[in-house]
Amino acid sequence: MNKKTAHELNNLLVNKKISSVELTKAVLDRIDKTEGKVQAYVTVTREDALKQAKAADSRISELPDTRIPLLTGIPIAIKDNMCTKGVLTTCSSKILANYIPPYNATVVEKIKAAGAVIVGKANMDEFAMGSSTENSGLHPTYNPWDLERVPGGSSGGSAAAVAANECILATGSDTGGSIRQPASFCGVVGFKPTYGRVSRYGLIAFASSLDQIGPLTKDVTDTAILMNVLVGYDPKDSTSVNQPVPDYQKALIDNVKNLKIGYIKELLGQGIDQEVKASIEQAMKKLEELGAKLIEVSMPSFEHAVATYYLIAPAEASSNLARYDGVKFGHRSKEAKDLLTMYYNTRREGFGAEVKRRIMLGTYALSAGYYDAYYLKALKVRTLIKQDFDRAFMKYDVLLSPTAPSIAFKFGEKTADPLAMYISDIATIPINLAGLPAISLPCGFSKKAPIGLQIIGRAFDEETVLRAAFTYEQNTDWHKQIPEL
Ligand code: GLN
């Protein structure tokens, strides 16, 4: 049961072939069996999940079939940077290791209202800073396709849990690629919606002008279903956009005839692994056979995207993370004779090395003498990147690239060199800087590890992205592969 997608399970639930309690037990059993190897979760909410499953079953028996929301009774994992009332929310950081939020993030409220069953909180890089979960302050997560490889990050726990069938679907957050890159590494579908589409209320902030919540699922249909639940205006998030939201399931049309797809030259050249490039070219051929028009497009500003991101994101992070001072919530150092020492020691003990690095980078970039040279300059380059996209979207309906330059790397391969780790986000970062929607979906394997195809859309045009992705998926079977574990 736990190997199926949400839309397949919905059918079985509504027709009373299975119950949500049975399904939730199957998922919890799977967690018992494989979690020793994968370690996707920070917290498993076993008892609460079974209660929610029971409630879902009564809802299914009471409501007429057509009024049962599609996610009713479906087990879902929530990334551990989204607040869950009464349930530990650590952001995989020692500084929040004992934090139990008094409220739910808006997305969690929406997921609960849709009747889904929350089975646990997924591991991540501390404060979502990283690309491998090696920066988790609690423990790493392992890639279900190859336990020697990382699952990607920062939503590595969410992606691994979906790939290992330890949940049916999951939420992630994406600041510079944190939904798409782990989706690519774990062979699942990951979607970052347009900035402003999904409320960030209750999402523990990393870089507020870039953060966006989205789905990680086994196929594109489930992505559309979860999108329908997550999106919408929220007065509690001032950057949430008050625009009508379409029904994303209606965008699932198996047709790309005459769709103009620009493939990004800079992301198919130097620095991209040969096997990845070969798989992407195969995918391009497939889309061409299906009637799309593929044309090369150049994005000259991309050269500066990683540098720009690593000024803007740490600058915002240094400000956002100032609140962890041992006074309001979270860890407080016991070693303190006065207030200042308490601040110092709390932050020294509570934050991991990467988070400290980002706070220092950000503080430096924002300091009076360097603000113009670094932070302000980065904002200007951000505009150039957006202009490259604007130009491209005058000609093309969607853009295409690999999601990551390589397959999942091995543990420890990049930890000694932060730059090597940062560079691995080259294909995803520009999209966040421009606030655009983009999906990653499976398109091949190398050394038995998955490869991801990225499709990028115009702002608020999630539908065309979903249509292109759905068409590719319906005409291939990469998404049906399951790791042996
Ligand atoms: N890997 C990138 C970083 O370390 C992106 C992380 C994210 O999207 N949250 O910042």
Coordinates of C-alpha atoms and ligand atoms in Angstrom, one line a residue:
M1 CA 0.0 0.0 0.0
N2 CA 2.7 2.4 1.0
K3 CA 4.3 2.1 -2.5
K4 CA 1.3 3.7 -4.1
T5 CA 0.7 7.4 -5.0
A6 CA -1.9 9.5 -3.2
H7 CA -4.3 9.5 -6.2
E8 CA -4.2 5.7 -6.4
L9 CA -4.7 5.4 -2.6
N10 CA -7.6 8.0 -2.7
N11 CA -9.4 5.6 -5.0
L12 CA -8.9 2.7 -2.7
L13 CA -9.9 4.7 0.4
V14 CA -13.1 6.2 -1.2
N15 CA -14.2 2.7 -2.5
K16 CA -13.5 1.3 1.0
K17 CA -11.0 -1.2 -0.3
I18 CA -8.6 0.0 2.4
S19 CA -8.9 2.2 5.5
S20 CA -6.7 5.0 6.5
V21 CA -5.8 3.2 9.7
E22 CA -4.5 0.2 7.6
L23 CA -2.6 2.5 5.3
T24 CA -1.1 4.5 8.2
K25 CA -0.1 1.3 9.9
A26 CA 1.6 0.1 6.7
V27 CA 3.5 3.4 6.5
L28 CA 4.5 3.1 10.2
D29 CA 5.6 -0.5 9.7
R30 CA 7.7 0.6 6.8
I31 CA 9.3 3.3 9.0
D32 CA 10.1 0.6 11.6
K33 CA 11.7 -1.5 8.9
T34 CA 13.8 1.0 7.0
E35 CA 14.3 4.0 9.2
G36 CA 17.4 2.4 10.8
K37 CA 19.1 2.7 7.4
V38 CA 17.5 5.9 6.0
Q39 CA 17.0 8.1 9.1
A40 CA 14.6 10.4 7.2
Y41 CA 12.7 11.5 10.3
V42 CA 13.5 13.7 13.3
T43 CA 10.2 12.8 15.0
V44 CA 7.6 10.1 14.1
T45 CA 4.2 11.0 15.5
R46 CA 2.9 7.5 15.7
E47 CA -0.1 7.8 18.1
D48 CA -1.2 11.1 16.8
A49 CA -1.1 9.7 13.2
L50 CA -3.3 6.8 14.1
K51 CA -5.8 9.2 15.7
Q52 CA -5.9 11.3 12.6
A53 CA -6.3 8.2 10.5
K54 CA -9.3 7.1 12.5
A55 CA -10.8 10.6 12.1
A56 CA -10.1 10.4 8.4
D57 CA -11.9 7.0 8.2
S58 CA -15.0 8.4 9.9
R59 CA -14.9 11.4 7.5
I60 CA -14.8 9.0 4.6
S61 CA -17.7 7.0 5.8
E62 CA -19.8 10.2 6.6
L63 CA -19.2 12.3 3.5
P64 CA -20.6 11.6 0.0
D65 CA -17.7 10.3 -2.2
T66 CA -17.5 13.5 -4.3
R67 CA -17.0 15.7 -1.2
I68 CA -14.1 13.8 0.3
P69 CA -11.0 15.9 -0.1
L70 CA -8.4 14.0 -2.2
L71 CA -5.8 13.9 0.6
T72 CA -8.1 12.5 3.3
G73 CA -6.4 9.7 5.1
I74 CA -3.1 10.0 3.2
P75 CA 0.1 9.8 5.3
I76 CA 2.3 12.8 4.8
A77 CA 5.7 14.0 6.2
I78 CA 6.4 17.6 7.1
K79 CA 9.8 19.2 6.9
D80 CA 11.0 20.0 10.4
N81 CA 11.2 23.8 9.7
M82 CA 7.4 24.1 9.6
C83 CA 5.6 24.7 12.9
T84 CA 3.4 21.9 14.2
K85 CA 1.4 22.8 17.3
G86 CA 2.4 20.6 20.2
V87 CA 4.9 18.6 18.1
L88 CA 8.6 19.2 18.4
T89 CA 9.9 21.4 15.6
T90 CA 13.7 21.5 15.6
C91 CA 14.8 22.8 12.2
S92 CA 17.4 20.0 12.8
S93 CA 19.2 22.4 15.1
K94 CA 20.5 21.9 18.6
I95 CA 19.3 25.5 19.4
L96 CA 15.7 24.4 18.8
A97 CA 16.1 20.8 20.0
N98 CA 13.4 21.4 22.6
Y99 CA 11.1 23.7 20.8
I100 CA 7.4 22.8 20.7
P101 CA 5.5 25.5 18.8
P102 CA 2.2 26.8 20.2
Y103 CA 0.7 27.1 16.7
N104 CA 0.6 25.5 13.3
A105 CA 2.2 26.9 10.1
T106 CA -0.5 27.9 7.6
V107 CA 0.5 24.9 5.4
V108 CA 0.1 22.5 8.3
E109 CA -3.4 23.9 9.0
K110 CA -4.3 23.4 5.3
I111 CA -2.9 19.9 5.3
K112 CA -4.9 19.0 8.4
A113 CA -8.0 20.6 7.0
A114 CA -7.6 18.5 3.9
G115 CA -7.7 15.4 6.1
A116 CA -4.1 14.2 5.5
V117 CA -2.4 12.2 8.2
I118 CA 0.8 13.7 9.5
V119 CA 3.2 10.8 10.3
G120 CA 6.2 12.8 11.3
K121 CA 8.7 15.6 10.9
A122 CA 11.4 15.2 8.3
N123 CA 15.2 15.7 8.8
M124 CA 17.0 18.5 7.0
D125 CA 20.2 20.6 7.0
E126 CA 20.2 22.8 10.0
F127 CA 18.0 25.9 9.3
A128 CA 17.8 24.6 5.7
M129 CA 21.4 25.6 5.0
G130 CA 23.0 22.9 3.0
S131 CA 22.7 20.4 0.1
S132 CA 23.2 17.0 1.7
T133 CA 21.6 16.9 5.2
E134 CA 25.2 16.5 6.4
N135 CA 24.6 19.8 8.2
S136 CA 21.8 18.5 10.3
G137 CA 22.6 19.2 13.9
L138 CA 20.9 15.9 14.8
H139 CA 21.9 13.2 12.3
P140 CA 22.4 12.8 8.6
T141 CA 19.8 11.1 6.3
Y142 CA 20.9 8.4 3.8
N143 CA 19.9 8.1 0.2
P144 CA 17.5 5.1 -0.3
W145 CA 19.1 4.4 -3.7
D146 CA 22.6 4.0 -2.2
L147 CA 23.2 4.4 1.5
E148 CA 26.7 5.6 0.8
R149 CA 25.3 8.7 -1.0
V150 CA 23.6 11.8 0.5
P151 CA 19.9 12.3 -0.2
G152 CA 20.5 16.0 -1.1
G153 CA 19.3 18.9 0.9
S154 CA 18.2 20.7 2.7
S155 CA 14.8 18.8 2.4
G156 CA 16.8 15.5 2.3
G157 CA 14.6 13.8 5.0
S158 CA 11.4 14.6 3.0
A159 CA 12.8 13.4 -0.3
A160 CA 14.3 10.2 1.3
A161 CA 11.1 9.4 3.1
V162 CA 9.0 9.7 -0.1
A163 CA 11.6 7.6 -2.1
A164 CA 11.8 4.9 0.7
N165 CA 8.0 4.8 0.9
E166 CA 8.1 5.9 4.5
C167 CA 5.3 8.3 3.6
I168 CA 3.2 8.9 0.6
L169 CA 4.1 12.5 0.1
A170 CA 5.9 15.3 1.9
T171 CA 6.4 19.0 2.2
G172 CA 9.8 20.8 1.7
S173 CA 11.1 24.3 1.5
D174 CA 13.3 25.7 -1.2
T175 CA 15.5 28.8 -0.8
G176 CA 18.2 27.9 -3.3
G177 CA 17.1 24.4 -4.5
S178 CA 16.2 22.6 -1.3
I179 CA 13.1 20.9 -2.7
R180 CA 14.4 20.3 -6.2
Q181 CA 17.9 19.0 -5.6
P182 CA 16.9 16.4 -3.0
A183 CA 14.1 15.3 -5.3
S184 CA 16.6 14.9 -8.1
F185 CA 19.0 12.9 -5.9
C186 CA 16.2 10.6 -4.5
G187 CA 14.3 10.1 -7.8
V188 CA 11.1 11.8 -6.8
V189 CA 9.2 14.9 -8.0
G190 CA 9.8 18.2 -6.2
F191 CA 8.1 21.5 -7.0
K192 CA 9.0 25.0 -5.9
P193 CA 6.0 27.3 -6.6
T194 CA 6.3 31.0 -7.5
Y195 CA 7.5 33.2 -4.6
G196 CA 4.3 34.4 -2.9
R197 CA 2.1 31.5 -4.0
V198 CA 2.3 29.5 -0.7
S199 CA 2.2 31.1 2.7
R200 CA 5.4 31.2 4.7
Y201 CA 3.6 31.8 8.0
G202 CA 5.0 29.3 10.5
L203 CA 7.9 28.4 8.3
I204 CA 11.1 29.0 10.3
A205 CA 12.8 31.7 8.2
F206 CA 16.1 31.2 6.5
A207 CA 16.2 33.9 3.7
S208 CA 12.8 35.5 3.6
S209 CA 13.0 36.9 0.1
L210 CA 13.8 33.4 -1.3
D211 CA 12.1 30.8 0.9
Q212 CA 9.1 29.0 -0.6
I213 CA 7.2 25.9 0.5
G214 CA 6.3 23.1 -2.0
P215 CA 5.5 19.4 -2.5
L216 CA 7.8 16.3 -2.8
T217 CA 5.8 13.4 -4.3
K218 CA 6.1 10.2 -6.3
D219 CA 4.6 11.7 -9.4
V220 CA 3.4 14.9 -11.0
T221 CA -0.3 14.2 -10.4
D222 CA 0.4 14.1 -6.6
T223 CA 2.3 17.3 -6.9
A224 CA -0.7 19.0 -8.4
I225 CA -3.0 17.6 -5.7
L226 CA -0.7 18.8 -2.9
M227 CA -0.3 22.2 -4.6
N228 CA -4.0 22.6 -4.6
V229 CA -3.9 22.2 -0.8
L230 CA -0.9 24.4 -0.1
V231 CA -1.5 27.5 -2.2
G232 CA -3.6 30.6 -1.5
Y233 CA -3.5 34.1 -0.1
D234 CA -2.7 34.3 3.6
P235 CA -3.1 37.7 5.4
K236 CA -0.6 36.3 8.0
D237 CA 2.2 36.4 5.4
S238 CA 2.8 39.9 4.0
T239 CA 4.6 38.5 0.9
S240 CA 1.8 36.1 0.1
V241 CA 0.1 37.1 -3.1
N242 CA -3.6 37.8 -3.4
Q243 CA -4.2 36.3 -6.8
P244 CA -6.8 33.7 -7.9
V245 CA -5.4 30.2 -7.8
P246 CA -6.2 27.7 -10.6
D247 CA -7.0 24.1 -10.1
Y248 CA -3.6 22.5 -10.8
Q249 CA -5.1 19.1 -11.5
K250 CA -6.7 20.7 -14.6
A251 CA -3.2 21.5 -15.8
L252 CA -2.3 17.8 -16.1
I253 CA -2.7 17.6 -19.9
D254 CA -0.6 15.1 -21.8
N255 CA 0.3 17.4 -24.7
V256 CA 3.3 19.6 -25.4
K257 CA 2.6 20.2 -29.1
N258 CA 4.2 23.4 -30.2
L259 CA 5.3 24.3 -26.6
K260 CA 8.4 26.4 -26.9
I261 CA 11.1 25.1 -24.6
G262 CA 14.4 26.9 -24.1
Y263 CA 17.2 24.7 -22.9
I264 CA 19.8 26.7 -21.0
K265 CA 23.2 26.6 -22.6
E266 CA 25.1 27.6 -19.5
L267 CA 23.6 24.6 -17.6
L268 CA 24.6 22.0 -20.2
G269 CA 28.2 22.9 -20.6
Q270 CA 31.2 23.0 -18.3
G271 CA 30.8 21.6 -14.8
I272 CA 27.9 19.3 -15.7
D273 CA 28.6 15.5 -15.5
Q274 CA 28.6 13.7 -18.8
E275 CA 25.9 11.1 -17.6
V276 CA 23.7 13.9 -16.4
K277 CA 24.1 15.8 -19.7
A278 CA 23.3 12.6 -21.7
S279 CA 20.1 12.0 -19.7
I280 CA 18.9 15.6 -20.1
E281 CA 19.6 15.4 -23.9
Q282 CA 17.6 12.2 -24.1
A283 CA 14.7 14.0 -22.2
M284 CA 14.9 16.8 -24.7
K285 CA 14.7 14.4 -27.6
K286 CA 11.7 12.8 -26.0
L287 CA 9.9 16.1 -25.6
E288 CA 10.7 17.0 -29.2
E289 CA 9.2 13.7 -30.3
L290 CA 6.1 14.6 -28.4
G291 CA 5.8 17.8 -30.4
A292 CA 7.6 20.5 -28.3
K293 CA 10.0 22.9 -30.0
L294 CA 13.5 22.9 -28.3
I295 CA 15.7 25.9 -28.8
E296 CA 18.9 26.9 -27.1
V297 CA 18.8 29.9 -24.8
S298 CA 21.7 31.7 -23.2
M299 CA 21.5 33.2 -19.7
P300 CA 24.8 35.1 -19.3
S301 CA 24.0 36.4 -15.8
F302 CA 23.9 32.8 -14.4
E303 CA 27.7 33.0 -14.0
H304 CA 27.1 35.3 -11.0
A305 CA 24.1 33.6 -9.5
V306 CA 25.9 31.5 -6.9
A307 CA 28.0 34.4 -5.6
T308 CA 24.8 36.6 -5.6
Y309 CA 22.9 34.0 -3.6
Y310 CA 25.7 33.6 -1.1
L311 CA 25.6 37.3 -0.3
I312 CA 21.8 37.7 -0.2
A313 CA 20.8 34.5 1.6
P314 CA 23.4 34.8 4.4
A315 CA 22.6 38.5 4.8
E316 CA 18.9 37.7 5.4
A317 CA 19.8 34.7 7.5
S318 CA 22.1 36.7 9.8
S319 CA 19.1 38.9 10.5
N320 CA 16.6 36.1 10.8
L321 CA 18.7 34.1 13.2
A322 CA 19.3 37.0 15.6
R323 CA 16.2 35.9 17.5
Y324 CA 17.9 32.7 18.8
D325 CA 19.4 34.3 21.9
G326 CA 18.5 31.9 24.6
V327 CA 15.9 34.3 26.0
K328 CA 12.7 33.8 24.0
F329 CA 12.8 30.1 23.2
G330 CA 15.0 27.2 22.5
H331 CA 18.3 26.2 24.0
R332 CA 19.9 28.4 26.7
S333 CA 23.5 27.9 27.9
K334 CA 23.9 26.9 31.5
E335 CA 27.4 28.4 31.4
A336 CA 26.7 32.1 31.9
K337 CA 27.6 34.5 34.6
D338 CA 26.1 37.5 32.8
L339 CA 23.7 38.3 30.0
L340 CA 26.4 38.8 27.3
T341 CA 28.1 35.5 28.1
M342 CA 24.8 33.8 28.0
Y343 CA 24.2 35.1 24.5
Y344 CA 27.7 34.1 23.4
N345 CA 27.5 30.6 24.9
T346 CA 24.0 29.9 23.8
R347 CA 24.8 30.6 20.2
R348 CA 28.2 28.9 20.3
E349 CA 26.6 25.7 21.7
G350 CA 23.4 25.8 19.7
F351 CA 24.4 26.6 16.1
G352 CA 26.5 24.2 13.9
A353 CA 29.5 25.2 11.9
E354 CA 27.7 26.0 8.6
V355 CA 25.1 28.2 10.3
K356 CA 27.8 30.1 12.1
R357 CA 29.6 30.5 8.8
R358 CA 26.5 32.0 7.2
I359 CA 25.8 34.3 10.1
M360 CA 29.4 35.7 9.8
L361 CA 29.2 36.0 6.0
G362 CA 25.9 37.8 6.3
T363 CA 26.9 40.1 9.1
Y364 CA 30.0 41.0 7.1
A365 CA 28.1 41.7 3.9
L366 CA 25.7 44.0 5.8
S367 CA 28.2 45.9 7.8
A368 CA 28.5 49.6 7.2
G369 CA 31.8 49.6 5.3
Y370 CA 30.9 46.7 3.0
Y371 CA 27.1 47.1 2.5
D372 CA 27.5 48.9 -0.9
A373 CA 30.3 46.7 -2.2
Y374 CA 28.6 43.4 -1.4
Y375 CA 24.9 43.4 -0.4
L376 CA 23.8 46.3 -2.6
K377 CA 25.8 45.0 -5.5
A378 CA 24.3 41.5 -5.1
L379 CA 20.8 43.0 -5.2
K380 CA 21.7 44.7 -8.5
V381 CA 23.0 41.4 -10.0
R382 CA 19.8 39.8 -8.8
T383 CA 17.9 42.2 -11.1
L384 CA 20.1 41.3 -14.0
I385 CA 19.3 37.6 -13.4
K386 CA 15.6 38.4 -13.4
Q387 CA 16.0 40.4 -16.6
D388 CA 17.6 37.3 -18.3
F389 CA 14.6 35.3 -17.4
D390 CA 12.2 38.1 -18.6
R391 CA 13.9 38.1 -21.9
A392 CA 13.8 34.3 -22.2
F393 CA 10.2 34.1 -21.4
M394 CA 9.3 36.6 -24.1
K395 CA 10.3 33.7 -26.5
Y396 CA 9.8 30.5 -24.6
D397 CA 7.0 29.0 -22.6
V398 CA 9.2 27.1 -20.2
L399 CA 13.0 26.6 -19.8
L400 CA 14.8 23.4 -19.2
S401 CA 18.0 22.2 -17.5
P402 CA 19.4 19.5 -15.3
T403 CA 18.3 20.0 -11.6
A404 CA 21.8 19.4 -10.4
P405 CA 25.2 19.1 -12.1
S406 CA 25.7 15.6 -10.8
I407 CA 24.0 12.6 -9.2
A408 CA 24.0 12.3 -5.4
F409 CA 27.5 12.6 -4.1
K410 CA 29.0 10.4 -1.4
F411 CA 29.1 11.4 2.3
G412 CA 32.1 13.6 3.1
E413 CA 32.9 14.3 -0.6
K414 CA 32.1 18.0 -0.3
T415 CA 32.1 18.7 3.5
A416 CA 35.7 19.9 3.6
D417 CA 35.1 22.5 0.9
P418 CA 32.1 24.8 1.4
L419 CA 32.6 26.3 -2.1
A420 CA 32.3 22.8 -3.8
M421 CA 29.0 22.3 -1.9
Y422 CA 27.7 25.8 -2.8
I423 CA 28.5 25.3 -6.5
S424 CA 26.3 22.2 -6.6
D425 CA 23.3 24.5 -6.5
I426 CA 24.2 26.3 -9.7
A427 CA 21.1 25.1 -11.6
T428 CA 18.5 25.8 -8.9
I429 CA 19.7 29.1 -7.3
P430 CA 18.9 31.5 -10.2
I431 CA 15.2 30.4 -10.1
N432 CA 14.9 31.5 -6.4
L433 CA 16.6 34.8 -7.1
A434 CA 14.0 35.5 -9.8
G435 CA 11.1 34.0 -7.7
L436 CA 10.0 31.6 -10.4
P437 CA 8.2 28.2 -10.3
A438 CA 10.3 25.1 -11.2
I439 CA 9.9 21.4 -10.9
S440 CA 12.4 18.5 -10.8
L441 CA 11.3 15.1 -12.0
P442 CA 13.2 11.9 -12.6
C443 CA 14.7 11.4 -16.1
G444 CA 17.4 8.7 -15.8
F445 CA 20.0 7.0 -13.7
S446 CA 23.8 6.8 -13.5
K447 CA 25.6 4.3 -11.2
K448 CA 22.1 3.3 -10.0
A449 CA 21.5 6.8 -8.7
P450 CA 18.7 9.0 -10.1
I451 CA 19.0 12.1 -12.3
G452 CA 16.6 15.0 -12.3
L453 CA 15.2 17.2 -15.1
Q454 CA 14.3 20.7 -14.2
I455 CA 11.5 22.7 -15.9
I456 CA 11.1 26.4 -15.1
G457 CA 8.1 28.6 -15.7
R458 CA 7.0 32.2 -15.8
A459 CA 5.9 33.7 -12.5
F460 CA 2.5 32.4 -11.5
D461 CA 2.4 30.0 -14.5
E462 CA 2.8 26.8 -12.5
E463 CA 0.3 25.3 -14.9
T464 CA 2.5 25.2 -18.0
V465 CA 5.4 23.7 -15.9
L466 CA 3.0 21.0 -14.6
R467 CA 1.7 20.3 -18.1
A468 CA 5.2 19.9 -19.6
A469 CA 6.3 17.7 -16.6
F470 CA 3.1 15.6 -16.8
T471 CA 3.5 15.0 -20.5
Y472 CA 7.1 13.9 -20.1
E473 CA 6.2 11.6 -17.2
Q474 CA 3.3 10.0 -18.9
N475 CA 5.5 9.0 -21.8
T476 CA 8.4 7.7 -19.7
D477 CA 8.6 5.4 -16.7
W478 CA 11.5 6.8 -14.6
H479 CA 9.0 7.8 -11.9
K480 CA 7.9 4.1 -11.5
Q481 CA 11.4 2.9 -10.3
I482 CA 11.6 2.1 -6.7
P483 CA 14.9 1.7 -4.7
E484 CA 15.5 -1.8 -3.4
L485 CA 16.8 -0.7 0.0
Ligands
GLN1 N1 21.8 24.5 -0.7 C1 21.5 25.9 -0.6 C2 22.0 26.5 0.7 O1 22.7 25.8 1.3 C3 20.0 26.0 -0.7 C4 19.3 25.6 0.6 C5 17.8 25.8 0.5 O2 17.2 25.9 -0.5 N2 17.2 25.9 1.7 O3 21.7 27.6 1.0

